[in-house]
Rosetta silent file (secondary structure, phi, psi, omega in degrees, C-alpha in Angstrom):
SEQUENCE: XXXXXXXXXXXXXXXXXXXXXXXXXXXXXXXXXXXXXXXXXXXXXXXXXXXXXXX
SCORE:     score description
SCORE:     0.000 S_00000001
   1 L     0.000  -59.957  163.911   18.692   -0.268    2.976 S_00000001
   2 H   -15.457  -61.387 -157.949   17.477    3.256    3.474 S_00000001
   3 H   -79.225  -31.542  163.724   16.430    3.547   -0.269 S_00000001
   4 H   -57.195  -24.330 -158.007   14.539   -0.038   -0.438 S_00000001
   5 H   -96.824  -45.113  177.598   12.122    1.375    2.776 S_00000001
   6 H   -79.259  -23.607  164.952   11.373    4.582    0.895 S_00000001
   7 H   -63.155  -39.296 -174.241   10.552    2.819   -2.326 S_00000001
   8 H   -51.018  -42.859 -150.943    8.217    0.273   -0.423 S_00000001
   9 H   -79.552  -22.795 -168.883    6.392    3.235    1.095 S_00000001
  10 H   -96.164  -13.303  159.460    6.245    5.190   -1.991 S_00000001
  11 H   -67.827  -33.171  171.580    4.907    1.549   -3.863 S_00000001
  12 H   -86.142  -35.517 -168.905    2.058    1.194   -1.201 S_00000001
  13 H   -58.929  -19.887  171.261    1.344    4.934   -1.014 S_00000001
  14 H   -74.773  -43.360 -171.541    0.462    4.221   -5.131 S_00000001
  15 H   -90.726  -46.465 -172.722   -1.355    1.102   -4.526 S_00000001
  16 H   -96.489   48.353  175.385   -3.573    2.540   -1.665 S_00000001
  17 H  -131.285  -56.992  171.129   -3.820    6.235   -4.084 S_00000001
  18 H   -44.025  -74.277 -169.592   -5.401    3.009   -6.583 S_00000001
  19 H   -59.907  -25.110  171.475   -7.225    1.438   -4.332 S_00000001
  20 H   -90.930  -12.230  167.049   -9.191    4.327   -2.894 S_00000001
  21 H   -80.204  -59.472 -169.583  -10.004    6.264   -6.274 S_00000001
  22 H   -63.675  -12.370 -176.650  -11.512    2.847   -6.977 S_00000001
  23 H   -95.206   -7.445  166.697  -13.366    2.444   -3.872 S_00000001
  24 H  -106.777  -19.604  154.864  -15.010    5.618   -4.302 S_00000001
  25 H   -72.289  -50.068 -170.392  -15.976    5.123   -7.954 S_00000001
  26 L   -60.462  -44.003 -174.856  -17.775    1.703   -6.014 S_00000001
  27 L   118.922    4.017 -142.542  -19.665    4.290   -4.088 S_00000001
  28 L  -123.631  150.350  177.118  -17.782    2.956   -0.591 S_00000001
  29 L   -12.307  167.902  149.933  -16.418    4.882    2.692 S_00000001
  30 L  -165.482  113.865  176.896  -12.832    6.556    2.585 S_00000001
  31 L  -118.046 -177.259  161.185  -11.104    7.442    5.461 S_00000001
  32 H   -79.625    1.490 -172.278   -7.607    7.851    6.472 S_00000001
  33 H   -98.658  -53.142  147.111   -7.686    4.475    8.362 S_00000001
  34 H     7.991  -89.406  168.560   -8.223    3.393    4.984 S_00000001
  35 H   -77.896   -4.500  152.714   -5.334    4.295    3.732 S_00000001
  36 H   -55.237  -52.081 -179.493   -3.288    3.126    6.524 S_00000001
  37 H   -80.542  -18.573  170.349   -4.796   -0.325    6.562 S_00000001
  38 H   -53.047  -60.815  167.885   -4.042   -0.425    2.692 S_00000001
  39 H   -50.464  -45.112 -176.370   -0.430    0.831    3.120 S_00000001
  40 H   -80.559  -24.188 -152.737   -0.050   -1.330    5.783 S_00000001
  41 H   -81.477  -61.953 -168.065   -1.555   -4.656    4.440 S_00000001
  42 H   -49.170  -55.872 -157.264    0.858   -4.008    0.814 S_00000001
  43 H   -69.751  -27.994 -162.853    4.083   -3.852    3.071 S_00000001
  44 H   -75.853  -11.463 -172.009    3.358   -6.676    5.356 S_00000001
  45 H   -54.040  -60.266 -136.024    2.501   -8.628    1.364 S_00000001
  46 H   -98.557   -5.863  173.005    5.436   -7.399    0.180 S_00000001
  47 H  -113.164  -45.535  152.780    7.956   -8.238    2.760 S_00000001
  48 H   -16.936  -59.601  172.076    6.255  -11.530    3.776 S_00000001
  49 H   -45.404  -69.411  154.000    7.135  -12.387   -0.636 S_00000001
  50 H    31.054  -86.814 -161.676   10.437  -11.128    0.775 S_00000001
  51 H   -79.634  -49.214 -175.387   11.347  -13.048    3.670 S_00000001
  52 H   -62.943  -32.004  156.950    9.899  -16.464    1.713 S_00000001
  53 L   -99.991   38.306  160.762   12.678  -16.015   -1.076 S_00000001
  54 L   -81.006  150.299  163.423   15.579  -15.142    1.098 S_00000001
  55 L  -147.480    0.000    0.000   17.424  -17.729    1.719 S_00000001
């Protein structure tokens, strides 16, 4: 269980690392609230996909 929670985190911290290089090529803001609402936004995605095929 452990080892699924640290992959999610280290799969959003890569997708909001993405998303914020690219948002700053765009010219646009970057804070740490940023990358918080990024990180958080992937995991709620990615366990909401999750939850919908458990069955």
């Amino acid at each position: 269980m452990s080892q699924g929670l640290i992959l999610l985190l280290v799969l959003a911290a890569i997708v909001a690392y993405v998303i914020t290089r690219t948002r700053r090529r765009m010219g646009l803001l970057v804070t740490g609230k940023t990358w918080i609402a990024i990180m958080t936004g992937f995991v709620i995605i990615v366990l909401a996909a999750w939850a919908a095929t458990a069955k």
